[in-house]
Coordinates of C-alpha atoms in Angstrom, one line a residue:
X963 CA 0.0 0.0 0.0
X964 CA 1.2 3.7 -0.5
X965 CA 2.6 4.9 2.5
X966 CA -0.5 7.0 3.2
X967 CA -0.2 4.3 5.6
X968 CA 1.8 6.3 8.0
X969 CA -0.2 7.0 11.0
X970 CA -0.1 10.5 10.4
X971 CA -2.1 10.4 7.2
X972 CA -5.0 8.8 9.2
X973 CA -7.2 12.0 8.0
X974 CA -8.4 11.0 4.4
X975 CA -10.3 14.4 3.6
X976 CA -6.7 15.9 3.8
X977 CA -6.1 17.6 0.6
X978 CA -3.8 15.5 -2.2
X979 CA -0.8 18.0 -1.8
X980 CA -0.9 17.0 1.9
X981 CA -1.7 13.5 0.9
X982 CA 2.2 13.5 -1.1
X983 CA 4.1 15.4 1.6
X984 CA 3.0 13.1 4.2
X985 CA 3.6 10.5 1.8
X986 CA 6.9 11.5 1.1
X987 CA 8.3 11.9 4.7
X988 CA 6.5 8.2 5.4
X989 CA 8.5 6.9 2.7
X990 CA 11.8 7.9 4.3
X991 CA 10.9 7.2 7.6
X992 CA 10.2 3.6 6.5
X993 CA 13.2 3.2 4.4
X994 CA 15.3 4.2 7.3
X995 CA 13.3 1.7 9.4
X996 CA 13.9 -0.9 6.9
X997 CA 17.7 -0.6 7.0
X998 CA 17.4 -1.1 10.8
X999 CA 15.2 -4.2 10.2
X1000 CA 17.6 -5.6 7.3
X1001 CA 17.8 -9.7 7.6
X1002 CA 21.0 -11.4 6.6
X1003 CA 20.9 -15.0 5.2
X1004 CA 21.9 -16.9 1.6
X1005 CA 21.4 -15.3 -1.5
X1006 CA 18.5 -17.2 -3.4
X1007 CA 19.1 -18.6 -6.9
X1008 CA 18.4 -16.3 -9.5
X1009 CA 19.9 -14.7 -12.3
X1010 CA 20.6 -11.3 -12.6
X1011 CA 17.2 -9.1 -13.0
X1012 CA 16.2 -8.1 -16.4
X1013 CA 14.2 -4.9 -17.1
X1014 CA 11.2 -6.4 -19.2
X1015 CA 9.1 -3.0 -19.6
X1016 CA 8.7 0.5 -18.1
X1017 CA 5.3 0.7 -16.4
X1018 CA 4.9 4.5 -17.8
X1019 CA 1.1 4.3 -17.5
X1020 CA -0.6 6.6 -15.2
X1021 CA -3.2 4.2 -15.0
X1022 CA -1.0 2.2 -13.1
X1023 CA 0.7 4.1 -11.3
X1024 CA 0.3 2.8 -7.5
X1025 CA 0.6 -0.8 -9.0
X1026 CA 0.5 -2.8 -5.4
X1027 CA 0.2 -6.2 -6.7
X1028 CA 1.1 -8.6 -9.3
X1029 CA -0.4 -12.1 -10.4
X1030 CA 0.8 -13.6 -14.0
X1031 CA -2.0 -14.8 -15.4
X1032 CA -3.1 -18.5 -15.4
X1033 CA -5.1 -18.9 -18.6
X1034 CA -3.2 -16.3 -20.8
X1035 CA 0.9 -16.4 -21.4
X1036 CA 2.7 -12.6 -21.7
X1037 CA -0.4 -11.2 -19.5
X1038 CA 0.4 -10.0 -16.0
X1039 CA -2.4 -8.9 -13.7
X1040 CA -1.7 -5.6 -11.2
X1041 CA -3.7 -3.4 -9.2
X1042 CA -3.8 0.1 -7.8
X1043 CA -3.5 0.8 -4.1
X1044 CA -6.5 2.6 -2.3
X1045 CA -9.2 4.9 -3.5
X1046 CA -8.8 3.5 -7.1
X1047 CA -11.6 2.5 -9.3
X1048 CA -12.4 -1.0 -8.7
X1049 CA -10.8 -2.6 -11.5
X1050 CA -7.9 -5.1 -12.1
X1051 CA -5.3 -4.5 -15.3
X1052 CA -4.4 -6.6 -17.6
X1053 CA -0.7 -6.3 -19.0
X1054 CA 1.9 -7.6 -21.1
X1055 CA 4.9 -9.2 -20.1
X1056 CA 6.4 -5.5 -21.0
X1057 CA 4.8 -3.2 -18.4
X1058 CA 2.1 -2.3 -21.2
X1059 CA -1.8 -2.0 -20.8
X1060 CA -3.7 -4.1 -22.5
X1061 CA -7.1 -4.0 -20.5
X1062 CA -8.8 -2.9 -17.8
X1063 CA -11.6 -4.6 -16.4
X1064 CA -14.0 -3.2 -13.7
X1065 CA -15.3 -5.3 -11.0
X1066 CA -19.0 -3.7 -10.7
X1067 CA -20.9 -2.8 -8.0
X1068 CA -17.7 -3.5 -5.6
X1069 CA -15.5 -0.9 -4.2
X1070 CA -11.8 -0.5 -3.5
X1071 CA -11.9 0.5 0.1
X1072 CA -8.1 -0.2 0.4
X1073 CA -7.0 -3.0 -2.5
X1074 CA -3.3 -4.4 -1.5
X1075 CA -2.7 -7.5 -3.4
X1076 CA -3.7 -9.8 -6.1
X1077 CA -3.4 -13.6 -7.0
X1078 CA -4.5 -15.8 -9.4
X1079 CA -5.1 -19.2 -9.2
X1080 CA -7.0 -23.0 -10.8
X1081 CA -9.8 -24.0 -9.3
X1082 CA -12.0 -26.7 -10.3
X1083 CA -10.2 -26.4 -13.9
X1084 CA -10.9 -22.6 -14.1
X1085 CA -8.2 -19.6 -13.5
X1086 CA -9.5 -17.3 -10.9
X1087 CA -8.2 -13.8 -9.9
X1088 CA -8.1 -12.8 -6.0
X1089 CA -7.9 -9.3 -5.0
X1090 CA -7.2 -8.3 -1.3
X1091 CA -8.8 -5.9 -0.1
X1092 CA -7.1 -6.1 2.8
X1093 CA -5.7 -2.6 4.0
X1094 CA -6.1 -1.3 7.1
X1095 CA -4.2 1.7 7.9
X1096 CA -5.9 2.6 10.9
X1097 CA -6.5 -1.2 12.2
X1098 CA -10.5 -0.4 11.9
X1099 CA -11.9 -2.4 9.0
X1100 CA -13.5 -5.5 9.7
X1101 CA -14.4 -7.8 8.4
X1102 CA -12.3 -7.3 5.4
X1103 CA -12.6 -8.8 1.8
X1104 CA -11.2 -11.0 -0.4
X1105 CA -13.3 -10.7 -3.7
X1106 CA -12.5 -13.6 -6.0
X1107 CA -14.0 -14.1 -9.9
X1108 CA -13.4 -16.1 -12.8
X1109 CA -10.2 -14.8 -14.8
X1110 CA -11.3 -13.3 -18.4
X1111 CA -10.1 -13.6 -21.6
X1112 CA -8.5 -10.4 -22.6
X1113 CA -7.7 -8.7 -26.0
X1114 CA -7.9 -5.4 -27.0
X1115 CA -11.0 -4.0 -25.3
X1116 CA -11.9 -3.2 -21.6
X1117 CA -14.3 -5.1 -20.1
X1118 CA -16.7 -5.3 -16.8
X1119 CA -17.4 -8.4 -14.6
X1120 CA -21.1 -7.9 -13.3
X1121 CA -21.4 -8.2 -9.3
X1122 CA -23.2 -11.4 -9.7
X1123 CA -20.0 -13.5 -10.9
X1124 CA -17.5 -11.9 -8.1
X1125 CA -17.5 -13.5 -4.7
X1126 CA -17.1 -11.4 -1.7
X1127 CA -15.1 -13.5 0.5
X1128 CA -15.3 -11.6 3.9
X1129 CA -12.9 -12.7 6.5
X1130 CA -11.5 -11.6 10.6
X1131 CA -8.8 -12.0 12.1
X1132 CA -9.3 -13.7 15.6
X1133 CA -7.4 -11.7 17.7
X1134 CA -6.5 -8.4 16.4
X1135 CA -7.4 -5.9 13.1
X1136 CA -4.2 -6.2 11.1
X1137 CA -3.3 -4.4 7.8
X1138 CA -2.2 -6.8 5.5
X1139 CA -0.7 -6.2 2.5
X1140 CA 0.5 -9.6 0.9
X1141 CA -2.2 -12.6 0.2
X1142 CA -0.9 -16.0 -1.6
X1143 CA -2.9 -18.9 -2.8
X1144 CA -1.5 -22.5 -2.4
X1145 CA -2.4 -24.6 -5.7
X1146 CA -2.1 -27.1 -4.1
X1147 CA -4.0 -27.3 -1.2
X1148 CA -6.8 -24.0 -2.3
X1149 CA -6.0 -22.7 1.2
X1150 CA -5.5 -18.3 1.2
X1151 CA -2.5 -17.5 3.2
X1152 CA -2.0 -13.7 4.3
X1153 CA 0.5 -12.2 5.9
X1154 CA 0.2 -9.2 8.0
X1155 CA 2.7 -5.7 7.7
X1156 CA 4.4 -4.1 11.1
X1157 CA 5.5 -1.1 10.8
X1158 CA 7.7 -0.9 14.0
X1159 CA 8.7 -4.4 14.3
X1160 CA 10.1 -7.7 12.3
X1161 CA 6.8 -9.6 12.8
X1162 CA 4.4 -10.8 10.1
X1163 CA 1.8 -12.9 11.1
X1164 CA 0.5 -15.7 8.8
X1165 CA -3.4 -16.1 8.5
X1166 CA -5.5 -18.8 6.7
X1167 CA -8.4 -19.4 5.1
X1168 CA -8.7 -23.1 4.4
X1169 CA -9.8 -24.6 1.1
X1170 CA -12.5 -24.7 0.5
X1171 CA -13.9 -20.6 0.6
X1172 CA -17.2 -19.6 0.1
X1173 CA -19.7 -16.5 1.1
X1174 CA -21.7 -19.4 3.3
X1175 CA -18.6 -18.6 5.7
X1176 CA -19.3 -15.0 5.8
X1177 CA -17.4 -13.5 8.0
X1178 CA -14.8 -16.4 8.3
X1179 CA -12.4 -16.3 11.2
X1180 CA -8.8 -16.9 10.2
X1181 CA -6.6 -19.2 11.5
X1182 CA -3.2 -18.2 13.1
X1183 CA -0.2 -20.7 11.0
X1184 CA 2.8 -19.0 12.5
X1185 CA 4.6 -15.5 12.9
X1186 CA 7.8 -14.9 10.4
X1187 CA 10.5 -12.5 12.1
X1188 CA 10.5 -10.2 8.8
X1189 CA 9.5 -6.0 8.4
X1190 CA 6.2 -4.4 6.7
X1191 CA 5.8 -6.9 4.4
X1192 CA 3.8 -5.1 1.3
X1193 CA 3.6 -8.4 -1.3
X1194 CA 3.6 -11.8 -1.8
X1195 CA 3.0 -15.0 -3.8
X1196 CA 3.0 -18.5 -4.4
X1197 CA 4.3 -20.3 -7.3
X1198 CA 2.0 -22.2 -9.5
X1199 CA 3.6 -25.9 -8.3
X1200 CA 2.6 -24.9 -4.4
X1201 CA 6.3 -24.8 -3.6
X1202 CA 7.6 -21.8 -3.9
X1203 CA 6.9 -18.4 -1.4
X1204 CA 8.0 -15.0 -2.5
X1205 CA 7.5 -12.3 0.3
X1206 CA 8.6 -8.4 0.1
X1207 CA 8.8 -5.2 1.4
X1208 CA 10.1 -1.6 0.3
X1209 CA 13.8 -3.1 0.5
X1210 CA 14.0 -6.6 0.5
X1211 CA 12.8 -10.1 -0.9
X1212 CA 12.8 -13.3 0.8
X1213 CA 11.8 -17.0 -1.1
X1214 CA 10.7 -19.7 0.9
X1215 CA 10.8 -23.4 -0.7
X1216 CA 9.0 -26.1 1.6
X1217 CA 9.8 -30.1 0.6
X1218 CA 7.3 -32.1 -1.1
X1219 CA 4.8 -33.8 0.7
X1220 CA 4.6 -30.9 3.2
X1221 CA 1.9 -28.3 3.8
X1222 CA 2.9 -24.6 4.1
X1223 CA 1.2 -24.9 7.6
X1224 CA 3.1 -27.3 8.6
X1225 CA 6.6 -25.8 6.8
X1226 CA 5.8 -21.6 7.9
X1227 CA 5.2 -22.9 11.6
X1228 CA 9.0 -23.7 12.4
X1229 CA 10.3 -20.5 11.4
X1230 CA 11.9 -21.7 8.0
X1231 CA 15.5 -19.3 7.4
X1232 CA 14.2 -17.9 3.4
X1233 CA 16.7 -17.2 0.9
X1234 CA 16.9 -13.2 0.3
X1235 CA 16.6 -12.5 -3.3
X1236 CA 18.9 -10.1 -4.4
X1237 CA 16.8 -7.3 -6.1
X1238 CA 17.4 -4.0 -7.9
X1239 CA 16.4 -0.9 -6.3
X1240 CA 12.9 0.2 -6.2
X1241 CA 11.0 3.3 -5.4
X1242 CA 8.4 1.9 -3.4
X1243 CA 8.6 -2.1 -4.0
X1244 CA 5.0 -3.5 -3.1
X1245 CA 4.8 -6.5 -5.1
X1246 CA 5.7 -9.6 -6.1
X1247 CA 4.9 -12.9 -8.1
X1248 CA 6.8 -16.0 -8.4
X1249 CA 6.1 -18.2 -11.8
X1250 CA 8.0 -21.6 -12.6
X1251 CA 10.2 -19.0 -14.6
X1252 CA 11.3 -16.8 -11.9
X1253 CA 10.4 -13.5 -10.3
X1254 CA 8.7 -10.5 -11.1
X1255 CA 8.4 -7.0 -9.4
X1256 CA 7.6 -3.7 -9.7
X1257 CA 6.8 -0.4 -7.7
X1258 CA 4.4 2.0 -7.5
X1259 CA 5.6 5.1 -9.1
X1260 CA 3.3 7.9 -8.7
X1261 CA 5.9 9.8 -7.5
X1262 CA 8.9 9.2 -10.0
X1263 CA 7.6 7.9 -12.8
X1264 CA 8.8 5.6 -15.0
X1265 CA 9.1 2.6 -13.1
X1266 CA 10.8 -0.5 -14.5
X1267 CA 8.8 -4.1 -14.3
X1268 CA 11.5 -6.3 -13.3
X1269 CA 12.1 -10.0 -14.1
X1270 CA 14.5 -12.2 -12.6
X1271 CA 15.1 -15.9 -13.9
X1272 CA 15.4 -18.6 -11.9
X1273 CA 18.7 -19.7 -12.0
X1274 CA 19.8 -23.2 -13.8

């Protein structure tokens, strides 16, 4: 989410030149707090990262999520952080626009991440709308709809065919930033952002989901010493976990045969991917490939769309 998650920009009527000057001193506060909260550990297999495309469209510029698409190669899903439209876009493989498509009669209250995954033989798009700035919002939603086919048109997905999977946490009204979905198992994993300390707790919401469970009370997995965690995913095989924040990457691979319940509860050491520089790095995706990230970029545009190969 766009650091008008500092606490100090709890006032949403404030005026948009307020809006970036608060932005701006959250974003150096953070980064300062990030170098404080750096983790040390083995570098993670990859090769070195390739810019694929400059995400130079203003229509995207507070991308905070990414999800490659399961039913379309070269197409990319991202969203836009709070107090967008509701809509999820459709790119290429180069950072370039090639739909948007509005989610009707929802709204984007505070959208953080998006996922895609197969279920029941059809590729389905998540979107978290998860934030929760001022640790208010509850319950929260996870709105969940059959991926389309795109081409060169925009599109709308009528309310009837998008599920609004609303959820709790049991304890405590987290903002959460980073939602994953395990292939294997169907389970929703989401892992909470801290902006003081290395703590991100790890929620589920077991396969299978439905609006029957309305609000569904997650269940606590396990808490991962790492910093205001702003993305994540899992790889299409179930083995793979990519996490991020402003800074840092970390990639978690659990054996076969073993549920990420099972794997996340022992504090597993991840591998920290070594990534290029970003403005304001909020997400992630991990394909059998490798990596991809960007940033939002509202406030120095162009930002690159990264890719980094796994390596052989």
């Amino acid at each position: 989410d766009s650091d008008e998650d500092s606490d100090s920009d709890s006032d949403e009527d404030s005026d948009s030149d307020s809006d970036e000057d608060s932005d701006s001193g959250s974003d150096e506060d953070s980064d300062s707090d990030t170098d404080s909260h750096h983790r040390t550990g083995a570098d993670c297999p990859i090769e070195a990262g390739v810019i694929a495309g400059q995400m130079d469209d203003l229509v995207m510029e507070e991308a905070s999520g990414l999800a490659y698409s399961r039913n379309q190669e070269g197409i990319i899903w991202t969203i836009n952080d709070h107090g967008d439209d509701p809509r999820v876009i459709a790119m290429s493989a180069e950072g370039q626009r090639v739909a948007i498509v509005t989610l009707e009669g929802v709204v984007n209250e505070d959208w953080e991440d998006i996922a895609t995954t197969v279920l029941d033989g059809d590729s389905m798009i998540l979107v978290a709308d998860t934030g929760n700035n001022n640790f208010d919002r509850d319950p929260l939603s996870i709105f969940r709809l059959k991926e389309p086919i795109v081409g060169s048109g925009n599109m709308a997905i009528p309310r009837n065919e998008i599920e609004d999977l609303q959820v709790r946490y049991p304890d405590f009204s987290y903002d959460c930033e980073a939602l994953a979905v395990d292939q294997t198992s169907g389970d929703i994993f989401m892992f909470t952002k801290d902006r003081e300390n290395s703590i991100s707790e790890v929620y589920r919401y077991p396969f299978p989901q439905s609006e029957a469970n309305n609000p569904f009370t997650l269940e606590h997995v396990a808490t991962l010493p790492l910093f205001w965690i702003t993305g994540g995913d899992i790889s299409p095989d179930g083995n793979t976990l990519a996490l991020t924040n402003k800074q840092e990457a970390f990639s978690f691979t659990k054996p076969d045969g073993m549920s990420w319940t099972e794997f996340l509860v022992n504090n597993p050491e991840p591998c920290i991917l070594q990534l290029a520089e970003e403005v304001q790095r909020e997400s992630i995706a991990v394909t059998m490939d490798g990596y991809w990230t960007t940033s939002e970029c509202k406030k120095n545009p162009p930002c690159p769309l990264w890719f980094y190969a796994h390596a052989t």
